[in-house]
Every structure is written in C-alpha cells, then in structure tokens.
PDB file of C-alpha atoms in Angstrom:
ATOM      1  CA  MET A 723       0.223   0.037   0.233  1.00 58.00           C
ATOM      2  CA  SER A 724       1.311   3.224  -0.995  1.00 60.00           C
ATOM      3  CA  GLU A 725       1.811   6.271   1.320  1.00 58.00           C
ATOM      4  CA  GLU A 726      -1.214   7.864  -0.526  1.00 61.00           C
ATOM      5  CA  GLU A 727      -3.423   5.061  -0.155  1.00 64.00           C
ATOM      6  CA  LEU A 728      -2.943   4.826   3.637  1.00 56.00           C
ATOM      7  CA  PHE A 729      -3.600   8.442   3.935  1.00 53.00           C
ATOM      8  CA  GLU A 730      -6.442   8.490   2.209  1.00 63.00           C
ATOM      9  CA  LYS A 731      -7.923   5.234   4.277  1.00 62.00           C
ATOM     10  CA  LEU A 732      -6.842   6.843   7.083  1.00 54.00           C
ATOM     11  CA  GLU A 733      -8.780   9.881   6.402  1.00 59.00           C
ATOM     12  CA  GLU A 734     -12.041   7.827   5.676  1.00 61.00           C
ATOM     13  CA  GLU A 735     -12.130   6.245   9.092  1.00 57.00           C
ATOM     14  CA  VAL A 736     -11.462   9.546  11.227  1.00 53.00           C
ATOM     15  CA  SER A 737     -14.498  11.299   9.158  1.00 55.00           C
ATOM     16  CA  GLU A 738     -17.024   8.269   9.724  1.00 50.00           C
ATOM     17  CA  THR A 739     -15.781   7.857  13.519  1.00 48.00           C
ATOM     18  CA  PRO A 740     -17.373  11.205  14.661  1.00 48.00           C
ATOM     19  CA  GLU A 741     -20.950  10.026  12.902  1.00 48.00           C
ATOM     20  CA  GLU A 742     -20.963   6.664  14.465  1.00 49.00           C
ATOM     21  CA  LYS A 743     -20.404   7.988  18.266  1.00 50.00           C
ATOM     22  CA  PRO A 744     -23.695  10.382  17.982  1.00 51.00           C
ATOM     23  CA  LYS A 745     -25.550   7.565  16.703  1.00 51.00           C
ATOM     24  CA  LYS A 746     -24.514   5.370  19.676  1.00 52.00           C
ATOM     25  CA  LYS A 747     -25.379   8.185  22.047  1.00 54.00           C
ATOM     26  CA  ARG A 748     -28.948   8.640  20.517  1.00 58.00           C
ATOM     27  CA  SER A 749     -30.113   5.456  20.622  1.00 73.00           C
ATOM     28  CA  LEU A 750     -29.062   4.677  24.378  1.00 73.00           C
ATOM     29  CA  LYS A 751     -31.101   8.202  25.200  1.00 77.00           C
ATOM     30  CA  PHE A 752     -33.879   6.967  22.985  1.00 73.00           C
ATOM     31  CA  LYS A 753     -34.101   3.501  25.256  1.00 74.00           C
ATOM     32  CA  ILE A 754     -33.836   5.351  28.496  1.00 78.00           C
ATOM     33  CA  LEU A 755     -36.495   7.734  27.652  1.00 79.00           C
ATOM     34  CA  MET A 756     -38.705   4.819  26.728  1.00 79.00           C
ATOM     35  CA  VAL A 757     -37.879   3.099  30.002  1.00 79.00           C
ATOM     36  CA  ALA A 758     -39.031   6.456  31.399  1.00 82.00           C
ATOM     37  CA  ILE A 759     -42.231   6.678  29.748  1.00 86.00           C
ATOM     38  CA  ILE A 760     -43.048   3.036  30.342  1.00 85.00           C
ATOM     39  CA  VAL A 761     -42.583   3.368  34.107  1.00 81.00           C
ATOM     40  CA  VAL A 762     -44.580   6.904  34.431  1.00 81.00           C
ATOM     41  CA  ALA A 763     -47.247   5.155  32.295  1.00 80.00           C
ATOM     42  CA  VAL A 764     -47.411   2.521  34.805  1.00 78.00           C
ATOM     43  CA  LEU A 765     -47.345   4.547  37.757  1.00 72.00           C
ATOM     44  CA  GLY A 766     -49.900   6.739  35.993  1.00 72.00           C
ATOM     45  CA  VAL A 767     -52.328   3.492  35.402  1.00 68.00           C
ATOM     46  CA  ALA A 768     -51.656   2.263  38.863  1.00 65.00           C
ATOM     47  CA  GLY A 769     -52.473   5.482  40.974  1.00 61.00           C
ATOM     48  CA  GLY A 770     -55.275   5.990  39.146  1.00 62.00           C
ATOM     49  CA  SER A 771     -56.929   2.487  39.490  1.00 60.00           C
ATOM     50  CA  VAL A 772     -56.122   3.213  43.549  1.00 57.00           C
ATOM     51  CA  TYR A 773     -57.589   6.570  42.940  1.00 61.00           C
ATOM     52  CA  LEU A 774     -60.709   5.384  41.627  1.00 61.00           C
ATOM     53  CA  ILE A 775     -61.082   2.894  43.768  1.00 61.00           C
ATOM     54  CA  PHE A 776     -60.619   4.661  46.684  1.00 64.00           C
ATOM     55  CA  HIS A 777     -62.835   7.444  45.483  1.00 68.00           C
ATOM     56  CA  ASP A 778     -65.711   5.665  45.502  1.00 73.00           C
ATOM     57  CA  ASN A 779     -64.947   4.696  49.183  1.00 78.00           C
ATOM     58  CA  PRO A 780     -67.043   6.713  51.823  1.00 80.00           C
ATOM     59  CA  ASN A 781     -63.896   6.985  53.884  1.00 79.00           C
ATOM     60  CA  PHE A 782     -62.220   9.093  51.200  1.00 78.00           C
ATOM     61  CA  CYS A 783     -64.387  11.675  51.802  1.00 78.00           C
ATOM     62  CA  ASN A 784     -62.297  12.348  55.141  1.00 77.00           C
ATOM     63  CA  ALA A 785     -59.089  10.871  54.707  1.00 74.00           C
ATOM     64  CA  VAL A 786     -57.427  13.974  54.985  1.00 71.00           C
ATOM     65  CA  CYS A 787     -60.152  16.408  55.269  1.00 74.00           C
ATOM     66  CA  HIS A 788     -61.440  15.315  59.068  1.00 74.00           C
ATOM     67  CA  THR A 789     -62.901  19.376  59.459  1.00 78.00           C
ATOM     68  CA  PRO A 790     -65.549  19.624  58.027  1.00 82.00           C
ATOM     69  CA  MET A 791     -66.149  15.938  56.291  1.00 84.00           C
ATOM     70  CA  ASP A 792     -66.214  13.857  59.491  1.00 85.00           C
ATOM     71  CA  PRO A 793     -69.835  14.517  60.835  1.00 84.00           C
ATOM     72  CA  TYR A 794     -70.957  13.664  57.184  1.00 85.00           C
ATOM     73  CA  VAL A 795     -69.152  10.513  56.675  1.00 86.00           C
ATOM     74  CA  GLU A 796     -70.072   9.551  60.160  1.00 84.00           C
ATOM     75  CA  SER A 797     -74.026  10.285  59.102  1.00 82.00           C
ATOM     76  CA  TYR A 798     -73.397   8.093  56.066  1.00 83.00           C
ATOM     77  CA  LEU A 799     -71.816   5.145  58.082  1.00 83.00           C
ATOM     78  CA  GLU A 800     -73.440   5.086  61.206  1.00 79.00           C
ATOM     79  CA  GLY A 801     -76.746   7.249  60.234  1.00 76.00           C
ATOM     80  CA  THR A 802     -76.218   9.924  62.960  1.00 75.00           C
ATOM     81  CA  SER A 803     -77.354  13.507  62.504  1.00 75.00           C
ATOM     82  CA  VAL A 804     -75.048  16.099  61.756  1.00 75.00           C
ATOM     83  CA  ASN A 805     -76.890  18.452  63.914  1.00 67.00           C
ATOM     84  CA  ALA A 806     -78.399  16.200  66.420  1.00 57.00           C
ATOM     85  CA  ASN A 807     -82.056  17.475  67.625  1.00 52.00           C
ATOM     86  CA  GLU A 808     -84.966  16.205  70.130  1.00 47.00           C
ATOM     87  CA  LYS A 809     -86.550  13.505  67.862  1.00 48.00           C
ATOM     88  CA  ASN A 810     -83.097  12.560  65.982  1.00 50.00           C
ATOM     89  CA  LEU A 811     -85.068   9.588  64.276  1.00 53.00           C
ATOM     90  CA  THR A 812     -81.881   8.455  62.699  1.00 51.00           C
ATOM     91  CA  ALA A 813     -83.632   5.825  60.963  1.00 50.00           C
ATOM     92  CA  ASP A 814     -85.525   8.473  58.573  1.00 61.00           C
ATOM     93  CA  LEU A 815     -82.620  10.362  57.441  1.00 73.00           C
ATOM     94  CA  SER A 816     -82.621  10.478  53.919  1.00 77.00           C
ATOM     95  CA  VAL A 817     -79.095   9.421  53.746  1.00 80.00           C
ATOM     96  CA  VAL A 818     -79.752   6.032  55.829  1.00 77.00           C
ATOM     97  CA  PHE A 819     -82.769   5.786  53.897  1.00 77.00           C
ATOM     98  CA  HIS A 820     -80.657   6.066  50.502  1.00 80.00           C
ATOM     99  CA  LYS A 821     -77.756   3.802  51.762  1.00 77.00           C
ATOM    100  CA  ASN A 822     -80.421   0.985  51.989  1.00 75.00           C
ATOM    101  CA  GLN A 823     -81.395   1.345  48.528  1.00 75.00           C
ATOM    102  CA  GLN A 824     -80.024   0.970  44.874  1.00 71.00           C
ATOM    103  CA  ALA A 825     -79.996   3.431  41.781  1.00 71.00           C
ATOM    104  CA  ASN A 826     -79.580   1.747  38.478  1.00 67.00           C
ATOM    105  CA  GLY A 827     -78.683  -1.747  40.247  1.00 70.00           C
ATOM    106  CA  LYS A 828     -76.046  -0.432  42.287  1.00 76.00           C
ATOM    107  CA  ASP A 829     -75.457   0.267  45.646  1.00 81.00           C
ATOM    108  CA  ILE A 830     -75.835   4.379  46.576  1.00 82.00           C
ATOM    109  CA  LEU A 831     -72.559   5.800  47.875  1.00 83.00           C
ATOM    110  CA  CYS A 832     -71.398   9.121  48.813  1.00 83.00           C
ATOM    111  CA  VAL A 833     -70.212   9.670  44.810  1.00 81.00           C
ATOM    112  CA  THR A 834     -73.781   8.456  43.688  1.00 81.00           C
ATOM    113  CA  CYS A 835     -75.118  11.965  44.425  1.00 80.00           C
ATOM    114  CA  HIS A 836     -71.817  13.787  45.159  1.00 78.00           C
ATOM    115  CA  ASP A 837     -70.195  13.105  41.636  1.00 73.00           C
ATOM    116  CA  SER A 838     -66.825  14.979  41.370  1.00 71.00           C
ATOM    117  CA  GLY A 839     -63.561  14.309  38.998  1.00 72.00           C
ATOM    118  CA  ILE A 840     -60.006  14.833  39.839  1.00 75.00           C
ATOM    119  CA  ILE A 841     -60.125  18.660  39.075  1.00 80.00           C
ATOM    120  CA  GLU A 842     -63.008  19.349  41.446  1.00 78.00           C
ATOM    121  CA  ASN A 843     -61.065  16.983  44.041  1.00 76.00           C
ATOM    122  CA  MET A 844     -58.303  19.188  43.716  1.00 80.00           C
ATOM    123  CA  ARG A 845     -59.860  22.606  43.879  1.00 83.00           C
ATOM    124  CA  GLU A 846     -61.482  20.973  47.058  1.00 80.00           C
ATOM    125  CA  GLY A 847     -58.142  19.932  48.518  1.00 79.00           C
ATOM    126  CA  VAL A 848     -56.588  23.298  48.246  1.00 85.00           C
ATOM    127  CA  ALA A 849     -59.614  25.138  49.649  1.00 83.00           C
ATOM    128  CA  TRP A 850     -59.145  22.975  52.713  1.00 82.00           C
ATOM    129  CA  VAL A 851     -55.215  23.754  52.958  1.00 83.00           C
ATOM    130  CA  THR A 852     -55.927  27.301  52.639  1.00 86.00           C
ATOM    131  CA  GLY A 853     -58.956  27.303  55.006  1.00 83.00           C
ATOM    132  CA  SER A 854     -60.825  28.910  52.381  1.00 81.00           C
ATOM    133  CA  TYR A 855     -64.359  27.377  52.944  1.00 78.00           C
ATOM    134  CA  GLU A 856     -67.370  28.198  55.193  1.00 75.00           C
ATOM    135  CA  LEU A 857     -68.876  26.002  58.286  1.00 73.00           C
ATOM    136  CA  PRO A 858     -71.273  24.779  58.351  1.00 70.00           C
ATOM    137  CA  LEU A 859     -71.301  23.600  54.449  1.00 73.00           C
ATOM    138  CA  GLU A 860     -73.840  24.667  51.952  1.00 66.00           C
ATOM    139  CA  MET A 861     -76.993  22.439  52.512  1.00 64.00           C
ATOM    140  CA  HIS A 862     -79.095  23.615  49.644  1.00 62.00           C
ATOM    141  CA  LEU A 863     -78.220  20.919  46.510  1.00 61.00           C
ATOM    142  CA  SER A 864     -79.062  24.069  43.939  1.00 56.00           C
ATOM    143  CA  SER A 865     -75.374  25.491  45.654  1.00 58.00           C
ATOM    144  CA  ALA A 866     -73.478  22.858  46.736  1.00 59.00           C
ATOM    145  CA  GLN A 867     -73.705  20.780  43.172  1.00 58.00           C
ATOM    146  CA  GLY A 868     -74.351  23.942  41.058  1.00 55.00           C
ATOM    147  CA  VAL A 869     -77.627  23.038  39.628  1.00 54.00           C
ATOM    148  CA  GLY A 870     -78.941  24.501  36.807  1.00 52.00           C
ATOM    149  CA  ASP A 871     -83.071  23.853  37.306  1.00 56.00           C
ATOM    150  CA  LYS A 872     -84.716  26.098  39.357  1.00 56.00           C
ATOM    151  CA  TYR A 873     -86.124  23.117  42.093  1.00 58.00           C
ATOM    152  CA  GLY A 874     -83.126  20.619  41.966  1.00 65.00           C
ATOM    153  CA  VAL A 875     -85.493  18.135  40.064  1.00 71.00           C
ATOM    154  CA  GLU A 876     -82.885  17.681  37.385  1.00 73.00           C
ATOM    155  CA  PHE A 877     -80.189  16.502  40.229  1.00 75.00           C
ATOM    156  CA  CYS A 878     -82.546  14.495  42.261  1.00 81.00           C
ATOM    157  CA  LEU A 879     -84.805  13.071  39.560  1.00 82.00           C
ATOM    158  CA  LYS A 880     -81.766  11.383  37.376  1.00 81.00           C
ATOM    159  CA  SER A 881     -82.695   7.949  35.698  1.00 80.00           C
ATOM    160  CA  GLY A 882     -83.032   5.072  37.578  1.00 82.00           C
ATOM    161  CA  CYS A 883     -83.147   6.635  41.046  1.00 84.00           C
ATOM    162  CA  HIS A 884     -86.796   7.178  42.173  1.00 87.00           C
ATOM    163  CA  THR A 885     -89.975   5.293  41.635  1.00 87.00           C
ATOM    164  CA  ASN A 886     -93.672   5.986  42.647  1.00 88.00           C
ATOM    165  CA  ASP A 887     -95.956   2.966  44.377  1.00 87.00           C
ATOM    166  CA  ALA A 888     -96.378   1.364  41.574  1.00 89.00           C
ATOM    167  CA  GLY A 889     -92.941   0.990  40.481  1.00 87.00           C
ATOM    168  CA  GLN A 890     -93.032   3.469  37.760  1.00 90.00           C
ATOM    169  CA  PRO A 891     -89.951   5.619  37.063  1.00 90.00           C
ATOM    170  CA  ILE A 892     -90.082   9.274  38.300  1.00 89.00           C
ATOM    171  CA  GLU A 893     -87.706  10.926  36.512  1.00 87.00           C
ATOM    172  CA  ASP A 894     -89.373  14.668  35.699  1.00 84.00           C
ATOM    173  CA  ALA A 895     -91.481  17.428  37.857  1.00 80.00           C
ATOM    174  CA  LYS A 896     -94.988  16.057  36.233  1.00 84.00           C
ATOM    175  CA  ALA A 897     -94.254  12.335  37.512  1.00 89.00           C
ATOM    176  CA  LEU A 898     -92.827  13.834  40.859  1.00 86.00           C
ATOM    177  CA  GLN A 899     -96.225  16.252  41.266  1.00 85.00           C
ATOM    178  CA  ALA A 900     -98.473  13.113  40.447  1.00 89.00           C
ATOM    179  CA  SER A 901     -96.638  10.464  42.618  1.00 89.00           C
ATOM    180  CA  THR A 902     -98.214  13.093  45.948  1.00 88.00           C
ATOM    181  CA  ALA A 903    -101.433  14.308  44.179  1.00 85.00           C
ATOM    182  CA  ASP A 904    -103.607  12.421  46.858  1.00 86.00           C
ATOM    183  CA  GLU A 905    -102.127  14.230  49.671  1.00 84.00           C
ATOM    184  CA  LYS A 906    -103.967  17.033  51.232  1.00 80.00           C
ATOM    185  CA  VAL A 907    -101.380  19.063  50.424  1.00 81.00           C
ATOM    186  CA  ASN A 908     -99.211  18.318  47.498  1.00 82.00           C
ATOM    187  CA  PRO A 909     -95.908  19.425  48.523  1.00 83.00           C
ATOM    188  CA  HIS A 910     -94.499  18.870  45.051  1.00 82.00           C
ATOM    189  CA  LEU A 911     -96.920  21.137  43.578  1.00 74.00           C
ATOM    190  CA  MET A 912     -94.748  24.373  43.191  1.00 62.00           C
ATOM    191  CA  SER A 913     -97.363  25.720  40.501  1.00 55.00           C
ATOM    192  CA  ALA A 914    -100.361  26.562  42.759  1.00 49.00           C
ATOM    193  CA  PRO A 915    -103.650  26.320  41.620  1.00 52.00           C
ATOM    194  CA  SER A 916    -104.491  29.886  41.709  1.00 52.00           C
ATOM    195  CA  GLU A 917    -102.713  33.248  41.348  1.00 51.00           C
ATOM    196  CA  ILE A 918    -102.615  34.104  45.039  1.00 48.00           C
ATOM    197  CA  ASP A 919    -101.061  30.994  45.981  1.00 54.00           C
ATOM    198  CA  GLN A 920     -98.620  31.238  43.740  1.00 55.00           C
ATOM    199  CA  MET A 921     -97.258  34.521  44.696  1.00 54.00           C
ATOM    200  CA  GLN A 922     -97.207  32.987  48.434  1.00 58.00           C
ATOM    201  CA  HIS A 923     -95.073  29.994  47.017  1.00 65.00           C
ATOM    202  CA  GLU A 924     -92.928  32.613  44.792  1.00 61.00           C
ATOM    203  CA  LYS A 925     -91.807  33.951  48.137  1.00 60.00           C
ATOM    204  CA  TYR A 926     -89.790  31.288  48.934  1.00 62.00           C
ATOM    205  CA  TYR A 927     -87.307  31.093  46.085  1.00 56.00           C
ATOM    206  CA  VAL A 928     -87.686  34.993  45.346  1.00 48.00           C
ATOM    207  CA  GLU A 929     -87.304  36.077  48.878  1.00 49.00           C
ATOM    208  CA  GLY A 930     -85.330  33.117  50.365  1.00 48.00           C
ATOM    209  CA  GLY A 931     -83.156  32.885  47.173  1.00 52.00           C
ATOM    210  CA  LEU A 932     -83.587  29.299  46.992  1.00 58.00           C
ATOM    211  CA  LEU A 933     -86.111  26.413  46.831  1.00 69.00           C
ATOM    212  CA  ASP A 934     -85.229  22.818  46.200  1.00 74.00           C
ATOM    213  CA  CYS A 935     -85.725  19.459  46.963  1.00 80.00           C
ATOM    214  CA  SER A 936     -83.245  20.141  49.898  1.00 79.00           C
ATOM    215  CA  SER A 937     -85.397  22.283  51.291  1.00 80.00           C
ATOM    216  CA  CYS A 938     -87.605  19.546  52.890  1.00 85.00           C
ATOM    217  CA  HIS A 939     -85.267  16.501  52.146  1.00 85.00           C
ATOM    218  CA  GLN A 940     -82.329  17.517  54.460  1.00 81.00           C
ATOM    219  CA  THR A 941     -79.940  14.297  53.780  1.00 81.00           C
ATOM    220  CA  HIS A 942     -77.562  14.445  56.744  1.00 83.00           C
ATOM    221  CA  GLU A 943     -80.062  15.670  59.263  1.00 82.00           C
ATOM    222  CA  GLN A 944     -83.418  15.521  60.252  1.00 82.00           C
ATOM    223  CA  SER A 945     -85.936  16.128  56.863  1.00 86.00           C
ATOM    224  CA  VAL A 946     -88.562  19.174  57.120  1.00 88.00           C
ATOM    225  CA  MET A 947     -92.103  19.547  55.862  1.00 89.00           C
ATOM    226  CA  LEU A 948     -91.288  23.396  54.866  1.00 86.00           C
ATOM    227  CA  CYS A 949     -95.191  23.246  54.118  1.00 86.00           C
ATOM    228  CA  THR A 950     -96.014  23.245  57.651  1.00 88.00           C
ATOM    229  CA  GLU A 951     -94.910  27.072  57.939  1.00 85.00           C
ATOM    230  CA  CYS A 952     -98.298  27.928  56.389  1.00 81.00           C
ATOM    231  CA  HIS A 953    -100.354  24.797  56.187  1.00 83.00           C
ATOM    232  CA  SER A 954    -100.587  23.857  59.703  1.00 80.00           C
ATOM    233  CA  GLU A 955    -103.106  23.330  62.642  1.00 70.00           C
ATOM    234  CA  GLY A 956    -104.181  26.779  63.623  1.00 62.00           C
ATOM    235  CA  LEU A 957    -103.158  28.705  60.195  1.00 59.00           C
ATOM    236  CA  ASP A 958    -105.317  26.746  57.477  1.00 53.00           C
ATOM    237  CA  GLY A 959    -108.121  24.657  57.356  1.00 57.00           C
ATOM    238  CA  GLU A 960    -108.562  21.109  58.330  1.00 64.00           C
ATOM    239  CA  ALA A 961    -108.500  20.257  54.526  1.00 64.00           C
ATOM    240  CA  ARG A 962    -104.806  21.825  53.520  1.00 75.00           C
ATOM    241  CA  ILE A 963    -103.030  20.758  56.778  1.00 82.00           C
ATOM    242  CA  ALA A 964     -99.639  19.227  55.016  1.00 84.00           C
ATOM    243  CA  THR A 965     -98.691  15.620  56.270  1.00 85.00           C
ATOM    244  CA  VAL A 966     -95.741  15.575  57.895  1.00 87.00           C
ATOM    245  CA  PRO A 967     -94.216  11.949  57.498  1.00 85.00           C
ATOM    246  CA  GLU A 968     -92.929   9.884  60.279  1.00 81.00           C
ATOM    247  CA  GLY A 969     -89.657  10.962  61.678  1.00 80.00           C
ATOM    248  CA  TRP A 970     -89.641  14.435  59.859  1.00 85.00           C
ATOM    249  CA  LEU A 971     -89.914  17.749  61.521  1.00 87.00           C
ATOM    250  CA  THR A 972     -92.502  20.508  61.241  1.00 88.00           C
ATOM    251  CA  PHE A 973     -91.418  23.889  60.096  1.00 88.00           C
ATOM    252  CA  ALA A 974     -91.655  25.282  63.896  1.00 89.00           C
ATOM    253  CA  GLU A 975     -89.645  22.110  65.102  1.00 87.00           C
ATOM    254  CA  SER A 976     -86.900  22.751  62.577  1.00 84.00           C
ATOM    255  CA  VAL A 977     -86.678  26.268  63.756  1.00 84.00           C
ATOM    256  CA  LYS A 978     -86.282  25.420  67.186  1.00 82.00           C
ATOM    257  CA  ALA A 979     -83.678  22.720  66.466  1.00 76.00           C
ATOM    258  CA  LYS A 980     -81.411  25.647  64.745  1.00 72.00           C
ATOM    259  CA  LYS A 981     -81.511  27.960  67.703  1.00 64.00           C
ATOM    260  CA  LYS A 982     -79.556  25.437  69.881  1.00 61.00           C
TER     261      LYS A 982
END
C-alpha cells in the first residue's frame, strides 16, 4: 500500500468515527426515554386505579379533610344526624334511607350524588389547605352542586333513582307531582292552583333565594316539612293541613332545633 493510499484510508476512518458515536449516544438516550415513559405510564395507571377505587369509598371523603367532612361520613356510615335534635330519629335520615337502596342496580355511595372528578377534588383540596371554606357547609343542593334547574329536579330525578308506589320511574317534575297528588297538600306542586297561592309560594325562592328538593329532604339531618310553615293547625283549614312524614320535623320544630 502506498503512502497516498494509506493516508486516504486513515482520512476515511477519521471522517466516519464522529458520525458513528452520536448514533450510539442517540440510541442509548432513546432507550432511557422509552423506559422512563413506560415507568411513568405504569405508575399513572396504577395510581389512577387506586384513586378510582378509593374515590368510591365513603372514607375517601374524610381521609384528610376531617374538618368539615367527619360528621357527614359518620352520618352515612353510622346513621347519625349532623345536627342532632330532640327527635333525632336517625332511621329516617335521607342518607340512611338512600344507603339502604340502589340506583341503577348499584349501591348508593357518597359519589352517587356527590359526583366529582379529579379537578374538583383538587379544588376542594386547595380550599381545605388554605382554609377557604365556610362552616357549616352549603346545605342547598342547588348551590352545593351547581344545579341549573330551579328546584333541583334535574339533579334528584336522575334516571334509575326514584319510582312511585306502582314501581314506575319518576324522572321529571310532572311525574313527581303526580306521585303525591293524593296528599291534602301536595308538597311537590310548585305551580299553585290560584294566582294568590302562586304568589305565596314564589316568596320562598324570590325572597329566600333558594327552594329545591333539599329544602325539605335534608339528607344528613332531620328532614323538614316546609309546607307546615303555613299549612298547619291553627293557620289553615283542616283540608289544607300538610301531612308530616314519620320522623320528619315541622317547620316550627326545625326553627327550634336551629336555635340550640
């Protein structure tokens, strides 16, 4: 081999070497990146699965946020009233009744009604850490859940949740009103039979600001027959006295309980 040929061969080897080394480096970086992506994906899926399973457990609600959630979780698990009163018939609490029922063939858990995603849970977590929440918690579902319809019917009458005595589904206001049409005072009849009565009923959501299902059906404490504020003995005719379900409070009793 001549000196000129040897020089050309060395020159080729030198020119190829810088190109080969980066290829090896890029290949190693790519492998490390792929391993990292796989590890993160596996951890993400595992963490997400644990979150979803634990999220459905009532104990998730007060795992960290003992204040203000402890009384509500205890209310669901033990059937105790958040604000105990003289009656305190815990078997009649809405939360206890719902716990012993099913919706769409599934047990009713906290998240069946209080459905929230990761973003909402993060927002609530920040509120708890910073202390930017009020006690007692909002009791009206229209505010607590951001329900768009006037009376919370859209929220409460979800498909598969309620039926009448004949087993027929109650999924709108008309069916709800019909289910209690035989009562002396139909508690679900918001559109009163006369203009004067309608004006009286309007005051509850015009002056009070809120009137929804939870105005009477107070899940974690004694339910209140709000109608008895007017439709009660001494204030109305016998034919228009509201029936108070067993274990419920009259309006006067609810006011007395709140003053304690």
